[in-house]
Coordinates of C-alpha atoms in Angstrom, one line a residue:
X784 CA 0.0 0.0 0.0
X785 CA 1.3 3.4 -0.9
X786 CA 0.9 6.3 1.5
X787 CA 1.2 9.7 -0.3
X788 CA 0.8 13.2 1.0
X789 CA 1.8 15.1 -2.1
X790 CA -0.9 15.9 -4.7
X791 CA 1.6 15.7 -7.6
X792 CA 2.8 12.2 -6.6
X793 CA -0.8 11.1 -6.4
X794 CA -1.4 12.4 -9.9
X795 CA 1.5 10.4 -11.1
X796 CA 0.2 7.2 -9.5
X797 CA -3.3 7.9 -10.9
X798 CA -1.8 8.3 -14.4
X799 CA 0.0 4.9 -14.1
X800 CA -3.2 3.2 -13.0
X801 CA -5.2 4.7 -15.9
X802 CA -2.5 3.6 -18.4
X803 CA -2.8 0.1 -17.0
X804 CA -6.6 0.2 -17.7
X805 CA -7.5 0.1 -14.0
X806 CA -10.8 1.4 -12.8
X807 CA -10.6 3.4 -9.6
X808 CA -12.8 3.3 -6.6
X809 CA -12.5 6.3 -4.2
X810 CA -13.4 6.6 -0.5
X811 CA -12.9 10.1 0.9
X812 CA -12.7 10.2 4.7
X813 CA -11.6 12.5 7.5
X814 CA -9.9 9.6 9.3
X815 CA -10.5 8.1 12.7
X816 CA -11.7 5.1 10.7
X817 CA -14.2 2.5 11.9
X818 CA -16.0 -0.5 10.4
X819 CA -18.3 1.8 8.5
X820 CA -15.4 3.2 6.5
X821 CA -14.1 -0.3 5.9
X822 CA -17.5 -1.3 4.6
X823 CA -17.1 1.5 2.0
X824 CA -13.6 0.1 1.1
X825 CA -15.1 -3.4 0.6
X826 CA -17.8 -2.1 -1.6
X827 CA -15.1 -0.3 -3.7
X828 CA -13.1 -3.5 -4.0
X829 CA -16.1 -5.2 -5.6
X830 CA -16.4 -2.5 -8.3
X831 CA -12.8 -1.6 -9.2
X832 CA -9.3 -3.0 -9.4
X833 CA -7.8 -0.1 -7.4
X834 CA -9.1 1.5 -4.2
X835 CA -7.9 4.9 -3.1
X836 CA -8.8 6.3 0.3
X837 CA -8.1 9.9 1.4
X838 CA -7.7 11.0 4.9
X839 CA -8.0 14.8 5.3
X840 CA -9.7 16.8 8.1
X841 CA -11.0 19.6 6.0
X842 CA -10.8 23.0 7.8
X843 CA -13.2 24.6 5.3
X844 CA -16.2 22.6 6.6
X845 CA -15.8 23.4 10.3
X846 CA -17.8 26.3 11.8
X847 CA -15.9 26.1 15.0
X848 CA -12.1 26.2 15.4
X849 CA -12.3 24.3 18.6
X850 CA -14.3 21.5 17.0
X851 CA -11.6 21.3 14.3
X852 CA -8.8 21.1 16.8
X853 CA -10.6 18.5 18.8
X854 CA -11.5 16.3 15.8
X855 CA -9.8 12.9 16.5
X856 CA -6.7 12.3 14.3
X857 CA -5.4 8.8 14.1
X858 CA -3.6 8.6 10.8
X859 CA -1.1 5.8 11.8
X860 CA -3.8 3.5 13.1
X861 CA -6.0 4.3 10.1
X862 CA -3.3 3.4 7.7
X863 CA -2.8 0.1 9.5
X864 CA -6.5 -0.7 9.1
X865 CA -6.4 0.2 5.4
X866 CA -3.3 -1.8 4.7
X867 CA -5.0 -4.8 6.3
X868 CA -8.1 -4.2 4.2
X869 CA -6.0 -4.3 1.0
X870 CA -6.3 -0.6 -0.1
X871 CA -3.9 0.4 -2.9
X872 CA -3.2 4.1 -2.1
X873 CA -3.9 6.3 0.9
X874 CA -3.7 10.0 0.3
X875 CA -3.0 12.0 3.4
X876 CA -2.4 15.6 2.3
X877 CA -1.7 18.6 4.6
X878 CA -4.1 21.6 4.6
X879 CA -1.2 23.6 3.1
X880 CA -1.0 21.4 0.1
X881 CA -4.8 21.4 -0.4
X882 CA -5.3 25.1 0.2
X883 CA -1.9 26.7 -0.7
X884 CA -3.3 30.2 -0.8
X885 CA -5.3 29.8 2.4
X886 CA -9.1 29.3 2.9
X887 CA -10.1 32.9 2.1
X888 CA -8.5 32.8 -1.4
X889 CA -9.8 29.4 -2.3
X890 CA -12.3 29.0 -5.1
X891 CA -15.3 27.1 -3.7
X892 CA -18.1 25.0 -5.0
X893 CA -21.6 25.4 -3.5
X894 CA -24.7 23.4 -4.5
X895 CA -27.7 25.7 -4.1
X896 CA -30.9 24.8 -2.2
X897 CA -29.7 21.5 -0.9
X898 CA -26.7 23.1 0.9
X899 CA -28.7 25.8 2.7
X900 CA -31.6 23.9 4.1
X901 CA -31.9 21.6 7.2
X902 CA -28.3 20.9 8.5
X903 CA -27.1 23.7 6.3
X904 CA -29.1 26.2 8.3
X905 CA -27.6 25.0 11.5
X906 CA -24.0 25.0 10.2
X907 CA -23.6 27.8 7.7
X908 CA -20.8 27.2 5.2
X909 CA -20.4 23.5 6.2
X910 CA -21.6 22.1 3.0
X911 CA -19.8 24.6 0.9
X912 CA -16.6 23.4 2.5
X913 CA -17.6 19.7 2.0
X914 CA -18.5 20.1 -1.7
X915 CA -15.4 22.1 -2.4
X916 CA -13.0 19.5 -0.9
X917 CA -14.9 16.6 -2.5
X918 CA -14.7 18.4 -5.9
X919 CA -11.0 18.9 -5.4
X920 CA -10.4 15.3 -4.4
X921 CA -12.4 14.1 -7.4
X922 CA -10.1 16.2 -9.7
X923 CA -7.0 14.7 -8.1
X924 CA -8.1 11.1 -7.9
X925 CA -10.3 11.0 -11.1
X926 CA -12.2 8.0 -9.8
X927 CA -14.7 5.9 -11.8
X928 CA -16.7 5.3 -8.6
X929 CA -16.9 7.1 -5.3
X930 CA -18.5 5.6 -2.2
X931 CA -20.3 7.5 0.6
X932 CA -22.2 6.3 3.6
X933 CA -25.9 6.9 3.8
X934 CA -25.6 8.1 7.5
X935 CA -24.7 11.5 6.1
X936 CA -27.9 11.7 4.1
X937 CA -27.9 15.4 3.2
X938 CA -24.2 15.3 2.3
X939 CA -24.8 12.4 -0.1
X940 CA -27.7 14.2 -1.7
X941 CA -25.5 17.3 -2.3
X942 CA -22.7 15.2 -3.8
X943 CA -25.0 13.5 -6.2
X944 CA -26.4 16.8 -7.3
X945 CA -22.9 18.3 -7.7
X946 CA -21.8 15.4 -9.8
X947 CA -24.9 15.7 -12.0
X948 CA -24.7 19.5 -12.3
X949 CA -21.0 19.6 -13.2
X950 CA -21.2 16.6 -15.6
X951 CA -18.6 14.6 -13.7
X952 CA -17.9 11.1 -15.1
X953 CA -18.2 9.5 -11.7
X954 CA -20.7 7.0 -10.4
X955 CA -21.7 7.9 -6.8
X956 CA -22.5 4.7 -4.9
X957 CA -24.3 5.0 -1.6
X958 CA -23.6 2.4 1.1
X959 CA -26.0 1.6 3.9
X960 CA -25.3 2.9 7.4
X961 CA -23.1 0.4 9.4
X962 CA -24.5 -0.1 12.9
X963 CA -23.4 -1.6 16.1
X964 CA -25.4 -4.6 17.4
X965 CA -27.2 -2.2 19.7
X966 CA -28.4 -0.2 16.7
X967 CA -26.1 2.8 17.1
X968 CA -24.9 4.2 13.8
X969 CA -21.1 4.0 13.6
X970 CA -19.4 7.3 13.6
X971 CA -15.9 8.7 14.3
X972 CA -17.5 10.9 16.9
X973 CA -18.7 7.9 18.9
X974 CA -15.2 7.7 20.3
X975 CA -15.8 10.9 22.2
X976 CA -18.6 9.3 24.3
X977 CA -17.9 8.3 27.8
X978 CA -18.9 4.9 29.2
X979 CA -22.4 6.1 30.4
X980 CA -23.1 8.0 27.2
X981 CA -22.2 4.9 25.1
X982 CA -25.0 3.1 27.0
X983 CA -27.5 5.8 26.3
X984 CA -26.5 6.6 22.6
X985 CA -28.4 3.7 21.0
X986 CA -31.7 5.3 22.2
X987 CA -31.4 7.8 19.3
X988 CA -32.0 5.0 16.8
X989 CA -34.7 3.5 19.0
X990 CA -36.6 6.8 19.0
X991 CA -36.0 7.2 15.3
X992 CA -37.4 3.8 14.5
X993 CA -40.5 4.4 16.6
X994 CA -41.0 7.8 14.9
X995 CA -40.8 6.0 11.5
X996 CA -43.5 3.5 12.6
X997 CA -45.7 6.3 13.8
X998 CA -45.2 8.2 10.6
X999 CA -46.3 5.2 8.5
X1000 CA -49.2 4.6 10.8
X1001 CA -50.3 8.2 10.3
X1002 CA -51.0 8.6 14.0
X1003 CA -50.8 12.4 14.1
X1004 CA -49.4 15.5 12.5
X1005 CA -45.7 15.8 11.8
X1006 CA -45.2 18.6 14.3
X1007 CA -46.6 16.4 17.1
X1008 CA -44.6 13.4 16.1
X1009 CA -41.4 15.5 16.1
X1010 CA -42.3 17.1 19.5
X1011 CA -42.9 13.7 21.1
X1012 CA -39.6 12.3 19.7
X1013 CA -37.7 15.3 21.0
X1014 CA -39.2 15.0 24.4
X1015 CA -38.3 11.3 24.5
X1016 CA -34.7 12.1 23.7
X1017 CA -34.4 15.0 26.1
X1018 CA -35.9 12.9 28.9
X1019 CA -33.3 10.2 28.2
X1020 CA -30.4 12.6 28.6
X1021 CA -30.0 14.0 25.1
X1022 CA -30.2 17.6 24.1
X1023 CA -32.2 17.5 20.8
X1024 CA -30.6 19.7 18.2
X1025 CA -33.0 19.1 15.2
X1026 CA -35.5 16.5 14.0
X1027 CA -36.8 16.9 10.4
X1028 CA -39.2 14.9 8.3
X1029 CA -38.9 15.8 4.7
X1030 CA -39.2 14.4 1.2
X1031 CA -36.3 12.0 0.7
X1032 CA -35.7 13.1 -2.9
X1033 CA -35.9 16.9 -2.6
X1034 CA -35.2 17.4 1.1
X1035 CA -38.1 19.9 1.0
X1036 CA -41.4 19.7 2.9
X1037 CA -43.6 16.6 2.3
X1038 CA -46.3 17.1 -0.3
X1039 CA -49.1 15.1 -1.9
X1040 CA -46.7 13.7 -4.4
X1041 CA -44.0 12.6 -1.9
X1042 CA -43.4 8.8 -2.1
X1043 CA -40.7 8.6 0.5
X1044 CA -39.9 10.6 3.6
X1045 CA -36.6 10.8 5.4
X1046 CA -36.3 11.3 9.1
X1047 CA -33.2 13.3 10.0
X1048 CA -32.1 13.2 13.6
X1049 CA -29.4 15.3 15.4
X1050 CA -29.0 15.4 19.1
X1051 CA -26.2 16.2 21.6
X1052 CA -25.2 13.6 24.2
X1053 CA -22.9 15.4 26.5
X1054 CA -20.6 17.4 24.2
X1055 CA -20.9 15.0 21.3
X1056 CA -23.4 15.6 18.5
X1057 CA -24.9 12.4 17.0
X1058 CA -26.8 12.2 13.8
X1059 CA -28.9 9.4 12.2
X1060 CA -31.6 9.1 9.5
X1061 CA -34.2 6.7 8.2
X1062 CA -36.1 6.6 4.9
X1063 CA -39.8 5.8 5.3
X1064 CA -42.0 4.7 2.4
X1065 CA -45.3 6.6 2.3
X1066 CA -47.8 4.0 1.3
X1067 CA -50.5 6.5 0.4
X1068 CA -50.8 10.2 0.2
X1069 CA -53.0 10.6 3.2
X1070 CA -50.2 11.1 5.6
X1071 CA -50.8 14.1 7.8
X1072 CA -48.2 16.6 6.7
X1073 CA -49.2 19.7 8.6
X1074 CA -46.2 21.5 10.0

């Protein structure tokens, strides 16, 4: 396995792979890898001869400098896991090599509408930073396939739209959220939870699944469903940040023509912000959609 930190060296390796006729699968990450990331790698290996993983904690998508500083960085351990998984190249650039002129002078990419709703309202600029770095990494790696977890539902929707809008010759392949046996969605941020919080954390998925069942059963209006779910979480020790139920295709409010809804959950447990989501099929159009 090659570990490269220089963009030009990466370009040279990509050129060689292309000359050999190799298709390339790409998994962009911010490191602190867990089994969810390795699931993406395995999916990539089924599609392409070469798998490239990037590890880069992108400063452009952080709203809070302290959050950036505290983001867990475990590059050595990550590379060990990736080598054991059979990855071909790991790209570990510095912020200086990615943004040589600094963040303020960097051209950026922003997907309208999808970037500014829901999570984008809570974290202004976050998705601009995400789409910019993914675009730049796509240009460097030139993958045939790129793999993203469904846990970051809005991020995935934005990347799909960006690739379509900019006519990128890349197939975006979603991979189902990897969960622990207790139902908790795997996340790099889970490592921040203390022992007691780790016991409580799976309740987020429990509430989400209950909310999904109630939504399908059309028990009450969305606003009441959301309020009840928020109260459940807060009573269990969470601090609910946001719960949204929107059209799974457009991320806009549900309407008469909506066929699938997505429940988007975000809640703090201690200082750690956990997210999760679930897509719900709307069997008919009688679902009560009042706000």
